[in-house]
Amino acid sequence: MGGMDTTSTPTHCPYCALQCGMNVTPVPGGAEVTGRTDFPVNRGALCGKGRTAPAVLSSAVRPTSPLVRSDDGSKLVPASWREALDRVAAGLSRARTGYGPDACGVFGGGGLTNEKAYTLGKFARVVLGTSQIDYNGRFCMSSAAAAGTKAFGLDRGLPFPLEDVPRTGCVILVGSNLAETMPPALRYFSELRENSGTLIVVDPRRTKTAEQADLHLAPRPGTDLALALGLLHLVVAEGRTDEAYIRERTTGWADARAAAMAHWPEYVERITGVAVPKLREAVRLFCEPEAAMVLTARGPEQQSKGTDTVGAWINLCLATGRAGRPLSGYGCLTGQGNGQGGREHGQKADQLPGYRKLTDPAARRHVAEVWGVDPDSLPGPGRSAYELLDALGTDIRALLLMGSNPVVSAPRAAHVEGRLKSLDFLAVCDVVRSETAELADVVLPVTQWAEETGTTTSLEGRVLLRRQALTPPDGVRSDLEVLHELADRLGVEKGFPTDPEEVFDELRRASAGGPADYSGITYRRLVAENGVFWPCPAGDGAEDGEDAALDAYVVDPAQDHDDAVRAAVPHPGTPRLFLDRFATEDGRARFVAVAHRALAEEPDDEYPLLLTTGRVVSQYQSGAQTRRVAELNAAAPGPFVELHPWLAARLGAVDGDPVAVISRRGRAVAPARVTTSIRPDTVFMPFHWPGEGRANTLTNPALDPTSRMPEFKACAVRVEAVGS
Ligand SMILES: Nc1nc2c(c(=O)[nH]1)N[C@H]1C(S)=C(S)[C@@H](COP(=O)(O)OP(=O)(O)OC[C@H]3O[C@@H](n4cnc5c(=O)[nH]c(N)nc54)[C@H](O)[C@@H]3O)O[C@H]1N2
Ligand SMILES: Nc1nc2c(c(=O)[nH]1)N[C@H]1C(S)=C(S)[C@@H](COP(=O)(O)OP(=O)(O)OC[C@H]3O[C@@H](n4cnc5c(=O)[nH]c(N)nc54)[C@H](O)[C@@H]3O)O[C@H]1N2
Ligand code: SF4
Ligand SMILES: [Mo]
């Protein structure tokens, strides 16, 4: 696939879930990218990270040979692929022989393509026979996924395309700073306002996104649940519920209503710090137009009550008839490049491909048949991401890590770093020498986005083909090749193809009939149609007549095709979900009865402030990739601590002075950034950097009981001036 000459290839960005379309063109000494104007989501726009992504392809910033730990353990030294793979197979075998299959752990990532995520899950269950697999998406959108599944019977980040946003009446954006985290998406919200729609932003900080809003609510971190309940209370009190909708399309209203009525506006003001008139204004803006949306991101989700919090925002949509109707609905803005697909195809602890449940006997039978194994041989659900990392070196003796950098990104990171060091054996597949790779016994350097082909599923639920545009450097191999070689060494010779299209065709069969059904999607369609929204089941005639039907269909989808073509025409995909019914058994959406509760760690005399964490526009995640790009480092050179001038004055700190932020987990030091855009009771740190300024040294791994999401967005800290 793809031209290896100087022609440009249409593909997609390696980073976030917007998956902007880009053209990649080889140039002497590297490659250039331009935004694809034919891709509807970004229409040619790219952020700085996407524009500079080719810099990470350079052999100057990445290993191009496997690395193994030297005999004295002091450093990583180059080795042949044969030796490196032998060592990984031996490390995994030793753990399995010594302690049983669950002594091998696998940790994946939401940046991996669908093909890789699928193969990694299969590798864990079929080759290693371990239940101990999970991935970094657990740290990302798992609370929204749990709440969405509970309410609607299905979790797809956005149940509608972004193009619907400018045409609705009001959007409440809860804890998303998309002006920095998905810059090209901001256009949809500007267009909304140009069309006289309104934007409400809920964020403890006045971010670049909040500056665009008609109304900014700045709650104390971790109180979104109370806020949503307070808004629902007002909706009821002001007679703004949609009773016919509630009756026809939902269940559970009586209990949810009673729970909301216990949250008086004045009580909610006391908890959140948002004044009652602002609550009333939000209700008015949300309820007056015909249609409205609530979109959440990591702010309300990365809390130890994230699932209930998202549930409360969904309640608000349901009570006002704003879900499963045109231009209305609840959506979660998924984060990683394949944050959506990565959570559907089996690298999650409790899951089989097609978003099936590992505990469902029918699902086990279906997938086991595709895999050619006995259903009883498939292990059960394993631990969630943080629990898995916490068990390293105790129950789990060897770990295969692919597509994550937990030394920087996991909560209570110093502890996690210690657990990684206590392993008998650690293998890391990565494109760069990440901080976690530095701890490994073996590092396997792999090909990157523009050097390989595979599919991702964007935040809209649109499956996309990322195409190979460049020849990889000598010495690197693809993740699929790595898994193939390891499976072979561990005694499974078949079932781990290295051709992504072959893997995708198997994934289609494995997902057929499941909630995330990809069976009607082919690589050809993805190219011809610029992506396809799931679910997209294969029609009855699809296998036979597919090519002819596709050609006719692609030439003119709207044309009146004859019956034979029509029968074989592929399912068009599903841009908009739930318009007729929700995906629950009875077709109705479910309210949840939830009540406000405290943070896992409330401030006290010793730790009187709240720390919240998040992102800046020029760095991505743990920074493993973007910290290797000069232009991005110039724009965002290092960590900082945002604090309000009142707090700074009390500490005697001025802008730029180093300050120490101390929590029960540890201490981090970074320059103060004094700003009125943050609440005086809260400090903010971005989490992109290792070392002294690592935000995750401080964060609290308290988990949401349902989603197992850690409380990244609020923990108790104190701040001290340093060296003054
Ligand atoms: N530049 C850049 N872009 C990215 C990424 C990146 O690392 N860098 N990562 C990608 C990924 S994986 C993800 S998940 C997305 C994340 O995208 P976002 O969710 O937009 O990112 P965050 O900065 O983590 O959090 C958003 C906002 O939540 C606010 N917040 C903090 N605590 C609370 C709270 O208690 N309640 C509410 N309502 N808000 C709160 C923060 O102040 C912050 O402005 O971005 C994606 N895009
Ligand atoms: N304090 C705090 N912590 C957070 C968050 C927060 O808001 N606050 N957000 C959380 C969220 S939402 C997320 S998603 C996580 C993300 O945190 P991480 O899981 O650490 O994510 P990345 O930094 O993207 O790490 C991906 C790693 O995989 C490598 N990689 C990229 N592509 C590939 C590939 O195709 N194959 C292989 N083998 N490797 C690849 C990259 O080089 C990088 O080293 O962080 C979480 N941590
Ligand atoms: S917004 Fe996201 S997908 Fe688009 S160019 Fe930037 S990082 Fe890439
Ligand atoms: Mo994320």
CSV table of N, CA and C in Angstrom, one decimal, residues 96 100-106 120-134 346-353 356-361 363-365 367-368 371 373-383 496:
chain,number,residue,atom,x,y,z
A,96,ARG,N,5.5,-17.4,33.4
A,96,ARG,CA,4.3,-18.3,33.3
A,96,ARG,C,4.6,-19.6,33.9
A,100,GLY,N,2.5,-19.3,36.9
A,100,GLY,CA,1.1,-19.5,36.2
A,100,GLY,C,0.9,-18.3,35.3
A,101,PRO,N,-0.1,-18.6,34.4
A,101,PRO,CA,-0.3,-17.6,33.3
A,101,PRO,C,-0.6,-16.2,33.7
A,102,ASP,N,-1.3,-16.0,34.9
A,102,ASP,CA,-1.6,-14.6,35.3
A,102,ASP,C,-0.4,-13.9,35.8
A,103,ALA,N,0.8,-14.5,35.9
A,103,ALA,CA,2.0,-13.8,36.3
A,103,ALA,C,2.5,-13.0,35.1
A,104,CYS,N,1.9,-13.1,33.9
A,104,CYS,CA,2.3,-12.3,32.8
A,104,CYS,C,1.2,-11.2,32.6
A,105,GLY,N,1.7,-10.0,32.6
A,105,GLY,CA,0.8,-8.8,32.4
A,105,GLY,C,1.0,-8.2,31.0
A,106,VAL,N,-0.1,-7.6,30.5
A,106,VAL,CA,0.0,-6.9,29.2
A,106,VAL,C,-0.7,-5.5,29.4
A,120,LEU,N,-3.3,-7.5,20.2
A,120,LEU,CA,-2.7,-7.6,21.6
A,120,LEU,C,-3.6,-8.3,22.5
A,121,GLY,N,-4.9,-8.0,22.4
A,121,GLY,CA,-5.9,-8.7,23.3
A,121,GLY,C,-5.9,-10.2,23.0
A,122,LYS,N,-5.8,-10.6,21.7
A,122,LYS,CA,-5.8,-12.0,21.4
A,122,LYS,C,-4.5,-12.7,21.9
A,123,PHE,N,-3.4,-11.9,21.7
A,123,PHE,CA,-2.1,-12.4,22.2
A,123,PHE,C,-2.2,-12.8,23.7
A,124,ALA,N,-2.8,-11.8,24.5
A,124,ALA,CA,-2.9,-12.1,25.9
A,124,ALA,C,-3.7,-13.3,26.2
A,125,ARG,N,-4.9,-13.4,25.6
A,125,ARG,CA,-5.8,-14.5,26.0
A,125,ARG,C,-5.4,-15.8,25.4
A,126,VAL,N,-4.9,-15.8,24.1
A,126,VAL,CA,-4.6,-17.1,23.4
A,126,VAL,C,-3.2,-17.6,23.6
A,127,VAL,N,-2.2,-16.6,23.5
A,127,VAL,CA,-0.8,-17.1,23.6
A,127,VAL,C,-0.4,-17.2,25.1
A,128,LEU,N,-0.6,-16.1,25.9
A,128,LEU,CA,-0.2,-16.1,27.3
A,128,LEU,C,-1.2,-16.8,28.2
A,129,GLY,N,-2.5,-16.7,27.7
A,129,GLY,CA,-3.5,-17.3,28.6
A,129,GLY,C,-3.7,-16.5,29.9
A,130,THR,N,-3.4,-15.2,29.8
A,130,THR,CA,-3.5,-14.4,31.0
A,130,THR,C,-4.8,-13.6,31.0
A,131,SER,N,-5.3,-13.3,32.2
A,131,SER,CA,-6.4,-12.4,32.4
A,131,SER,C,-5.9,-11.0,32.6
A,132,GLN,N,-4.6,-10.9,32.8
A,132,GLN,CA,-4.0,-9.6,33.3
A,132,GLN,C,-3.6,-8.7,32.1
A,133,ILE,N,-4.7,-8.1,31.5
A,133,ILE,CA,-4.4,-7.1,30.4
A,133,ILE,C,-5.4,-6.0,30.6
A,134,ASP,N,-4.8,-4.8,30.5
A,134,ASP,CA,-5.7,-3.6,30.5
A,134,ASP,C,-4.9,-2.5,29.7
A,346,GLY,N,-10.8,-5.4,22.6
A,346,GLY,CA,-10.3,-6.5,23.4
A,346,GLY,C,-9.0,-6.3,24.2
A,347,GLN,N,-8.5,-5.1,24.3
A,347,GLN,CA,-7.3,-4.9,25.1
A,347,GLN,C,-7.7,-4.4,26.5
A,348,LYS,N,-9.1,-4.3,26.7
A,348,LYS,CA,-9.6,-3.9,28.0
A,348,LYS,C,-9.8,-5.2,28.9
A,349,ALA,N,-9.6,-5.1,30.2
A,349,ALA,CA,-9.6,-6.2,31.1
A,349,ALA,C,-10.8,-7.1,31.0
A,350,ASP,N,-12.0,-6.5,30.7
A,350,ASP,CA,-13.2,-7.3,30.8
A,350,ASP,C,-13.9,-7.5,29.4
A,351,GLN,N,-13.1,-7.5,28.4
A,351,GLN,CA,-13.7,-7.3,27.1
A,351,GLN,C,-13.2,-8.2,26.0
A,352,LEU,N,-14.1,-8.6,25.1
A,352,LEU,CA,-13.7,-9.3,23.8
A,352,LEU,C,-14.0,-8.4,22.6
A,353,PRO,N,-13.5,-8.6,21.4
A,353,PRO,CA,-13.7,-7.8,20.3
A,353,PRO,C,-15.2,-7.5,20.0
A,356,ARG,N,-17.7,-6.7,23.1
A,356,ARG,CA,-18.4,-7.8,23.8
A,356,ARG,C,-17.8,-8.0,25.2
A,357,LYS,N,-18.7,-8.6,26.0
A,357,LYS,CA,-18.2,-8.9,27.4
A,357,LYS,C,-17.6,-10.2,27.5
A,358,LEU,N,-16.5,-10.2,28.2
A,358,LEU,CA,-15.7,-11.5,28.5
A,358,LEU,C,-16.5,-12.5,29.3
A,359,THR,N,-17.5,-12.0,30.1
A,359,THR,CA,-18.2,-12.8,30.9
A,359,THR,C,-19.5,-13.4,30.2
A,360,ASP,N,-19.7,-13.0,29.0
A,360,ASP,CA,-20.9,-13.5,28.3
A,360,ASP,C,-20.6,-14.8,27.5
A,361,PRO,N,-21.2,-15.9,27.9
A,361,PRO,CA,-20.9,-17.2,27.3
A,361,PRO,C,-21.1,-17.2,25.8
A,363,ALA,N,-20.7,-14.6,23.8
A,363,ALA,CA,-19.6,-13.8,23.2
A,363,ALA,C,-18.3,-14.7,23.2
A,364,ARG,N,-18.1,-15.4,24.3
A,364,ARG,CA,-16.9,-16.2,24.4
A,364,ARG,C,-16.9,-17.3,23.3
A,365,ARG,N,-18.1,-17.9,23.0
A,365,ARG,CA,-18.2,-18.9,22.0
A,365,ARG,C,-17.9,-18.3,20.6
A,367,VAL,N,-16.3,-15.5,19.7
A,367,VAL,CA,-14.9,-15.1,19.5
A,367,VAL,C,-13.9,-16.3,19.5
A,368,ALA,N,-14.2,-17.3,20.4
A,368,ALA,CA,-13.3,-18.5,20.4
A,368,ALA,C,-13.4,-19.2,19.1
A,371,TRP,N,-11.2,-17.4,16.7
A,371,TRP,CA,-9.8,-17.6,17.0
A,371,TRP,C,-9.4,-19.1,16.9
A,373,VAL,N,-10.1,-21.6,19.0
A,373,VAL,CA,-9.8,-22.1,20.4
A,373,VAL,C,-11.0,-22.5,21.1
A,374,ASP,N,-10.8,-23.3,22.2
A,374,ASP,CA,-11.9,-23.7,23.0
A,374,ASP,C,-12.4,-22.5,23.9
A,375,PRO,N,-13.7,-22.2,23.9
A,375,PRO,CA,-14.2,-21.1,24.7
A,375,PRO,C,-13.7,-21.2,26.2
A,376,ASP,N,-13.6,-22.4,26.7
A,376,ASP,CA,-13.2,-22.5,28.1
A,376,ASP,C,-11.8,-22.2,28.3
A,377,SER,N,-11.0,-22.1,27.3
A,377,SER,CA,-9.6,-21.7,27.4
A,377,SER,C,-9.4,-20.2,27.6
A,378,LEU,N,-10.4,-19.5,27.3
A,378,LEU,CA,-10.3,-18.0,27.5
A,378,LEU,C,-10.4,-17.6,28.9
A,379,PRO,N,-9.4,-16.8,29.4
A,379,PRO,CA,-9.5,-16.4,30.8
A,379,PRO,C,-10.6,-15.5,31.1
A,380,GLY,N,-10.9,-15.2,32.3
A,380,GLY,CA,-12.0,-14.3,32.7
A,380,GLY,C,-11.4,-12.8,32.8
A,381,PRO,N,-12.2,-11.9,33.3
A,381,PRO,CA,-11.7,-10.5,33.4
A,381,PRO,C,-10.6,-10.4,34.3
A,382,GLY,N,-9.7,-9.4,34.0
A,382,GLY,CA,-8.6,-9.2,34.9
A,382,GLY,C,-8.7,-7.8,35.6
A,383,ARG,N,-7.5,-7.3,36.1
A,383,ARG,CA,-7.5,-6.1,36.9
A,383,ARG,C,-7.6,-4.8,36.0
A,496,PHE,N,-1.6,-15.0,14.0
A,496,PHE,CA,-1.0,-13.7,14.2
A,496,PHE,C,-0.4,-13.1,13.0
